[in-house]
mmCIF file of C-alpha atoms and ligand atoms in Angstrom:
data_model
loop_
_atom_site.group_PDB
_atom_site.id
_atom_site.type_symbol
_atom_site.label_atom_id
_atom_site.label_comp_id
_atom_site.label_asym_id
_atom_site.label_seq_id
_atom_site.Cartn_x
_atom_site.Cartn_y
_atom_site.Cartn_z
ATOM 1 C CA MET A 1 0.000 0.000 0.000
ATOM 2 C CA ALA A 2 1.238 3.480 -0.854
ATOM 3 C CA LEU A 3 2.638 5.979 1.608
ATOM 4 C CA VAL A 4 0.090 8.810 1.766
ATOM 5 C CA ILE A 5 1.034 12.446 2.311
ATOM 6 C CA GLY A 6 -1.703 15.060 2.610
ATOM 7 C CA ILE A 7 -0.979 18.720 1.916
ATOM 8 C CA ILE A 8 -3.641 21.017 3.272
ATOM 9 C CA SER A 9 -4.169 24.532 4.595
ATOM 10 C CA GLN A 10 -6.839 26.856 5.880
ATOM 11 C CA LYS A 11 -5.777 29.648 3.534
ATOM 12 C CA GLY A 12 -5.256 29.678 -0.204
ATOM 13 C CA GLY A 13 -2.055 30.454 -2.077
ATOM 14 C CA VAL A 14 0.280 29.355 0.724
ATOM 15 C CA GLY A 15 2.289 26.766 -1.173
ATOM 16 C CA LYS A 16 0.338 23.486 -1.131
ATOM 17 C CA SER A 17 0.799 22.797 -4.830
ATOM 18 C CA THR A 18 4.427 23.882 -4.571
ATOM 19 C CA LEU A 19 5.052 21.262 -1.896
ATOM 20 C CA SER A 20 3.073 18.588 -3.726
ATOM 21 C CA ARG A 21 5.251 19.020 -6.793
ATOM 22 C CA LEU A 22 8.420 19.161 -4.739
ATOM 23 C CA LEU A 23 7.714 15.992 -2.784
ATOM 24 C CA ALA A 24 6.541 14.155 -5.864
ATOM 25 C CA VAL A 25 9.753 15.000 -7.723
ATOM 26 C CA GLU A 26 11.948 14.111 -4.753
ATOM 27 C CA TYR A 27 10.376 10.709 -4.131
ATOM 28 C CA ALA A 28 10.246 9.950 -7.853
ATOM 29 C CA ARG A 29 13.993 10.669 -8.058
ATOM 30 C CA ASN A 30 14.342 7.949 -5.453
ATOM 31 C CA GLU A 31 12.521 5.390 -7.584
ATOM 32 C CA TYR A 32 9.101 5.800 -5.981
ATOM 33 C CA ASN A 33 6.168 5.441 -8.309
ATOM 34 C CA VAL A 34 4.311 8.652 -7.445
ATOM 35 C CA LYS A 35 0.764 9.831 -7.964
ATOM 36 C CA ILE A 36 -0.345 13.356 -7.105
ATOM 37 C CA ALA A 37 -4.058 13.358 -6.348
ATOM 38 C CA ASP A 38 -5.126 16.837 -7.446
ATOM 39 C CA MET A 39 -8.090 17.656 -5.216
ATOM 40 C CA ASP A 40 -8.228 21.255 -6.438
ATOM 41 C CA LEU A 41 -10.841 20.758 -9.127
ATOM 42 C CA SER A 42 -11.436 24.498 -9.506
ATOM 43 C CA GLN A 43 -7.858 25.327 -10.537
ATOM 44 C CA GLY A 44 -6.171 22.017 -11.364
ATOM 45 C CA THR A 45 -2.821 23.732 -10.761
ATOM 46 C CA VAL A 46 -0.732 20.579 -10.598
ATOM 47 C CA SER A 47 -2.581 18.897 -13.473
ATOM 48 C CA GLU A 48 -1.807 21.891 -15.713
ATOM 49 C CA TRP A 49 1.794 21.937 -14.477
ATOM 50 C CA ASN A 50 2.254 18.256 -15.268
ATOM 51 C CA ARG A 51 0.927 18.717 -18.801
ATOM 52 C CA VAL A 52 3.671 21.294 -19.350
ATOM 53 C CA ARG A 53 6.225 19.017 -17.648
ATOM 54 C CA MET A 54 5.331 16.057 -19.864
ATOM 55 C CA SER A 55 5.290 18.137 -23.047
ATOM 56 C CA ARG A 56 8.876 19.132 -22.243
ATOM 57 C CA ASP A 57 9.949 15.565 -21.442
ATOM 58 C CA PHE A 58 11.270 16.517 -17.992
ATOM 59 C CA THR A 59 12.199 13.658 -15.708
ATOM 60 C CA PRO A 60 11.435 12.122 -13.310
ATOM 61 C CA LEU A 61 7.949 11.433 -14.571
ATOM 62 C CA ILE A 62 5.093 12.212 -12.220
ATOM 63 C CA SER A 63 1.533 11.018 -12.558
ATOM 64 C CA VAL A 64 -1.191 13.539 -11.701
ATOM 65 C CA GLU A 65 -4.899 12.868 -11.642
ATOM 66 C CA GLN A 66 -7.910 14.855 -10.473
ATOM 67 C CA PHE A 67 -10.255 13.206 -8.007
ATOM 68 C CA ASN A 68 -13.412 14.434 -6.355
ATOM 69 C CA SER A 69 -13.091 12.218 -3.310
ATOM 70 C CA VAL A 70 -10.352 10.753 -1.180
ATOM 71 C CA SER A 71 -11.797 7.251 -1.450
ATOM 72 C CA GLU A 72 -11.682 7.440 -5.278
ATOM 73 C CA ALA A 73 -8.029 8.434 -5.125
ATOM 74 C CA MET A 74 -7.232 5.688 -2.626
ATOM 75 C CA LYS A 75 -8.388 3.047 -5.102
ATOM 76 C CA GLN A 76 -5.050 3.828 -6.816
ATOM 77 C CA GLY A 77 -3.170 3.019 -3.597
ATOM 78 C CA LYS A 78 -2.049 -0.409 -4.717
ATOM 79 C CA ASN A 79 -0.584 0.907 -7.975
ATOM 80 C CA TYR A 80 1.718 3.505 -6.415
ATOM 81 C CA ASP A 81 4.431 3.800 -3.758
ATOM 82 C CA LEU A 82 3.382 7.322 -2.806
ATOM 83 C CA ILE A 83 0.167 9.278 -3.097
ATOM 84 C CA VAL A 84 0.378 13.020 -2.455
ATOM 85 C CA PHE A 85 -2.933 14.772 -1.868
ATOM 86 C CA ASP A 86 -2.800 18.351 -3.120
ATOM 87 C CA GLY A 87 -5.640 19.946 -1.166
ATOM 88 C CA ALA A 88 -8.157 22.499 -2.421
ATOM 89 C CA PRO A 89 -7.460 26.212 -1.735
ATOM 90 C CA HIS A 90 -9.468 26.380 1.490
ATOM 91 C CA ALA A 91 -10.154 23.813 4.138
ATOM 92 C CA THR A 92 -13.381 21.933 3.386
ATOM 93 C CA ARG A 93 -15.082 18.741 4.475
ATOM 94 C CA MET A 94 -12.542 16.947 2.295
ATOM 95 C CA THR A 95 -9.656 18.306 4.374
ATOM 96 C CA LEU A 96 -10.561 15.987 7.235
ATOM 97 C CA ASP A 97 -10.906 13.055 4.823
ATOM 98 C CA ILE A 98 -7.414 13.752 3.511
ATOM 99 C CA ALA A 99 -6.010 14.077 7.043
ATOM 100 C CA GLN A 100 -7.648 10.853 8.195
ATOM 101 C CA ARG A 101 -6.275 8.914 5.252
ATOM 102 C CA SER A 102 -2.744 10.392 5.378
ATOM 103 C CA ASP A 103 0.299 8.862 7.015
ATOM 104 C CA PHE A 104 1.638 12.395 7.292
ATOM 105 C CA ILE A 105 0.031 15.815 6.953
ATOM 106 C CA ILE A 106 1.880 18.913 5.808
ATOM 107 C CA MET A 107 0.477 22.385 6.348
ATOM 108 C CA PRO A 108 2.275 25.275 4.654
ATOM 109 C CA THR A 109 1.656 28.697 6.165
ATOM 110 C CA GLY A 110 2.823 32.290 6.025
ATOM 111 C CA VAL A 111 4.680 33.757 8.987
ATOM 112 C CA THR A 112 2.301 36.535 10.075
ATOM 113 C CA LEU A 113 -0.208 36.025 12.871
ATOM 114 C CA ASP A 114 -2.956 36.471 10.275
ATOM 115 C CA ASP A 115 -1.672 33.284 8.674
ATOM 116 C CA LEU A 116 -0.452 31.414 11.731
ATOM 117 C CA ARG A 117 -3.674 31.668 13.730
ATOM 118 C CA PRO A 118 -5.879 29.873 11.187
ATOM 119 C CA THR A 119 -3.100 27.320 10.601
ATOM 120 C CA ILE A 120 -2.914 26.359 14.266
ATOM 121 C CA ARG A 121 -6.700 26.473 14.546
ATOM 122 C CA LEU A 122 -7.003 23.978 11.674
ATOM 123 C CA ALA A 123 -4.358 21.739 13.247
ATOM 124 C CA HIS A 124 -6.220 21.822 16.580
ATOM 125 C CA GLU A 125 -9.469 21.022 14.809
ATOM 126 C CA LEU A 126 -7.896 17.960 13.182
ATOM 127 C CA VAL A 127 -6.503 16.838 16.523
ATOM 128 C CA SER A 128 -9.946 17.292 18.118
ATOM 129 C CA LYS A 129 -11.253 14.904 15.440
ATOM 130 C CA GLY A 130 -8.738 12.232 16.396
ATOM 131 C CA ILE A 131 -5.700 13.038 14.216
ATOM 132 C CA SER A 132 -2.397 12.641 16.065
ATOM 133 C CA ALA A 133 -0.523 15.969 16.436
ATOM 134 C CA GLN A 134 2.663 13.988 15.691
ATOM 135 C CA LYS A 135 1.424 13.343 12.178
ATOM 136 C CA ILE A 136 1.247 17.065 11.406
ATOM 137 C CA GLY A 137 4.247 19.048 10.131
ATOM 138 C CA ILE A 138 4.147 22.762 9.430
ATOM 139 C CA ILE A 139 6.224 24.600 6.835
ATOM 140 C CA LEU A 140 6.844 28.333 6.773
ATOM 141 C CA SER A 141 6.258 29.069 3.135
ATOM 142 C CA ARG A 142 7.135 32.013 0.911
ATOM 143 C CA VAL A 143 9.052 33.651 3.733
ATOM 144 C CA GLY A 144 10.983 36.919 3.503
ATOM 145 C CA ALA A 145 14.457 37.605 4.827
ATOM 146 C CA SER A 146 13.600 38.572 8.423
ATOM 147 C CA GLN A 147 15.083 35.943 10.721
ATOM 148 C CA ASN A 148 13.238 37.522 13.652
ATOM 149 C CA GLU A 149 9.917 37.010 11.981
ATOM 150 C CA ILE A 150 10.811 33.408 11.112
ATOM 151 C CA ASN A 151 11.930 32.665 14.673
ATOM 152 C CA GLY A 152 8.762 34.227 16.078
ATOM 153 C CA ALA A 153 6.633 32.091 13.784
ATOM 154 C CA LYS A 154 8.540 28.938 14.736
ATOM 155 C CA ARG A 155 7.977 29.716 18.421
ATOM 156 C CA TYR A 156 4.262 30.282 17.873
ATOM 157 C CA ILE A 157 3.896 26.909 16.144
ATOM 158 C CA THR A 158 5.991 25.008 18.665
ATOM 159 C CA GLU A 159 4.061 26.533 21.570
ATOM 160 C CA GLY A 160 0.880 25.463 19.800
ATOM 161 C CA GLY A 161 2.158 21.894 20.034
ATOM 162 C CA TYR A 162 3.256 21.285 16.438
ATOM 163 C CA PHE A 163 6.476 20.460 14.621
ATOM 164 C CA VAL A 164 8.117 22.932 12.229
ATOM 165 C CA LEU A 165 9.585 21.089 9.258
ATOM 166 C CA GLY A 166 11.415 24.113 7.836
ATOM 167 C CA VAL A 167 11.062 27.129 5.579
ATOM 168 C CA ILE A 168 10.811 27.902 1.875
ATOM 169 C CA PRO A 169 11.917 31.406 0.913
ATOM 170 C CA GLU A 170 9.916 33.523 -1.503
ATOM 171 C CA LYS A 171 11.944 33.447 -4.743
ATOM 172 C CA THR A 172 10.999 34.649 -8.206
ATOM 173 C CA SER A 173 12.808 31.683 -9.731
ATOM 174 C CA ILE A 174 10.572 29.232 -7.833
ATOM 175 C CA GLY A 175 7.460 30.715 -9.442
ATOM 176 C CA GLN A 176 9.210 30.731 -12.828
ATOM 177 C CA SER A 177 10.216 27.132 -12.350
ATOM 178 C CA HIS A 178 6.560 26.142 -11.870
ATOM 179 C CA ASP A 179 5.618 28.028 -15.033
ATOM 180 C CA ILE A 180 7.861 25.793 -17.148
ATOM 181 C CA GLY A 181 6.881 22.478 -15.553
ATOM 182 C CA LYS A 182 9.616 22.217 -12.942
ATOM 183 C CA ALA A 183 9.526 21.978 -9.168
ATOM 184 C CA ALA A 184 10.999 24.316 -6.542
ATOM 185 C CA ASN A 185 14.189 22.233 -6.348
ATOM 186 C CA GLU A 186 14.642 22.325 -10.120
ATOM 187 C CA THR A 187 15.174 26.092 -10.479
ATOM 188 C CA ALA A 188 17.999 27.647 -12.478
ATOM 189 C CA PHE A 189 19.860 28.422 -9.236
ATOM 190 C CA LYS A 190 21.893 25.815 -7.390
ATOM 191 C CA THR A 191 21.804 27.651 -4.032
ATOM 192 C CA ILE A 192 17.993 27.744 -4.098
ATOM 193 C CA ASN A 193 17.771 24.090 -5.115
ATOM 194 C CA ASP A 194 20.208 23.120 -2.349
ATOM 195 C CA ASN A 195 18.185 25.062 0.238
ATOM 196 C CA VAL A 196 14.955 23.491 -0.875
ATOM 197 C CA ASP A 197 16.597 20.040 -0.931
ATOM 198 C CA GLU A 198 17.566 20.543 2.705
ATOM 199 C CA LEU A 199 13.933 21.177 3.580
ATOM 200 C CA ILE A 200 12.835 18.096 1.644
ATOM 201 C CA GLN A 201 15.370 15.995 3.496
ATOM 202 C CA ALA A 202 13.945 17.266 6.798
ATOM 203 C CA ILE A 203 10.451 16.319 5.624
ATOM 204 C CA VAL A 204 11.503 12.863 4.447
ATOM 205 C CA ASN A 205 13.348 12.254 7.734
ATOM 206 C CA ARG A 206 10.380 13.332 9.824
ATOM 207 C CA ILE A 207 8.032 11.124 7.806
ATOM 208 C CA SER A 208 10.232 8.062 8.307
ATOM 209 C CA GLU A 209 10.619 8.926 11.998
ATOM 210 C CA ILE A 210 6.834 9.066 12.474
ATOM 211 C CA ASN A 211 5.997 6.071 10.306
ATOM 212 C CA GLY A 212 8.913 3.860 11.331
HETATM 213 N N1 ATP B 1 8.596 30.026 -2.454
HETATM 214 C C1 ATP B 1 7.983 30.615 -3.478
HETATM 215 N N2 ATP B 1 8.579 31.641 -4.138
HETATM 216 C C2 ATP B 1 7.940 32.227 -5.170
HETATM 217 N N3 ATP B 1 6.738 31.890 -5.629
HETATM 218 C C3 ATP B 1 6.109 30.895 -5.014
HETATM 219 C C4 ATP B 1 6.677 30.196 -3.910
HETATM 220 N N4 ATP B 1 5.812 29.243 -3.500
HETATM 221 C C5 ATP B 1 4.737 29.337 -4.296
HETATM 222 N N5 ATP B 1 4.904 30.315 -5.218
HETATM 223 C C6 ATP B 1 3.933 30.745 -6.224
HETATM 224 O O1 ATP B 1 2.824 31.259 -5.496
HETATM 225 C C7 ATP B 1 1.600 30.830 -6.061
HETATM 226 C C8 ATP B 1 0.799 30.013 -5.040
HETATM 227 O O2 ATP B 1 1.548 28.860 -4.689
HETATM 228 P P1 ATP B 1 0.861 27.429 -4.684
HETATM 229 O O3 ATP B 1 0.111 27.220 -5.934
HETATM 230 O O4 ATP B 1 1.893 26.450 -4.325
HETATM 231 O O5 ATP B 1 -0.126 27.631 -3.448
HETATM 232 P P2 ATP B 1 -1.438 26.798 -3.090
HETATM 233 O O6 ATP B 1 -1.527 26.783 -1.603
HETATM 234 O O7 ATP B 1 -1.444 25.498 -3.782
HETATM 235 O O8 ATP B 1 -2.565 27.743 -3.698
HETATM 236 P P3 ATP B 1 -4.136 27.373 -3.831
HETATM 237 O O9 ATP B 1 -4.652 27.528 -2.432
HETATM 238 O O10 ATP B 1 -4.656 28.413 -4.755
HETATM 239 O O11 ATP B 1 -4.226 25.978 -4.319
HETATM 240 C C9 ATP B 1 1.957 30.081 -7.324
HETATM 241 O O12 ATP B 1 1.965 30.985 -8.393
HETATM 242 C C10 ATP B 1 3.374 29.593 -7.058
HETATM 243 O O13 ATP B 1 4.113 29.416 -8.241
HETATM 244 MG MG1 MG B 2 -2.891 24.614 -5.009
#
């Protein structure tokens, strides 16, 4: 049965599809047969991205498919080593379904209190519905250069009872990379790719730590 990673958030535009693509590429580089379940039927961001990726023959190959329910997507579980759920822009009824079915849940968030409060509230809500807090990892996404702000955000999350997986800086080249069918660790800049690879390694390590 596939490893299942769910990427969800309370707010839109915080980096869910960025992380889905990133994790898919990373695991596929390591010989995993990967399916991204695109649950964002309104935008189909990752489906569009993969069409561009395939038309340009970029490797590793990723499979992306749109589903309107978690149980439909899970029927593919036996055919893949990893299923990544790319959640819809805002938390919905499906968010809990994704969380319940996931071996690990990743929540990207901005660093301001406006962003952190709803993130922690969603995490608490999942925990109140029986999800283990251990299974949740939070990523500070699209962050600016202020180390103070980043440290403050990390403290807020840790005090809330959750694990911070790391940060992704806001970089023009990451957005440009998506536009041409590449992931955030496939940009034109080695330093950015190396930074992002460090974050991925932290995610992969945490997932194996939690799931044994
Ligand atoms: N670190 C980054 N640096 C620059 N641009 C980024 C970064 N992360 C994401 N983006 C860009 O920001 C936009 C939103 O990111 P993304 O699609 O990953 O968010 P999302 O949470 O999936 O959004 P939605 O809620 O609409 O599904 C996209 O245009 C993406 O290319
Ligand atoms: Mg998205």
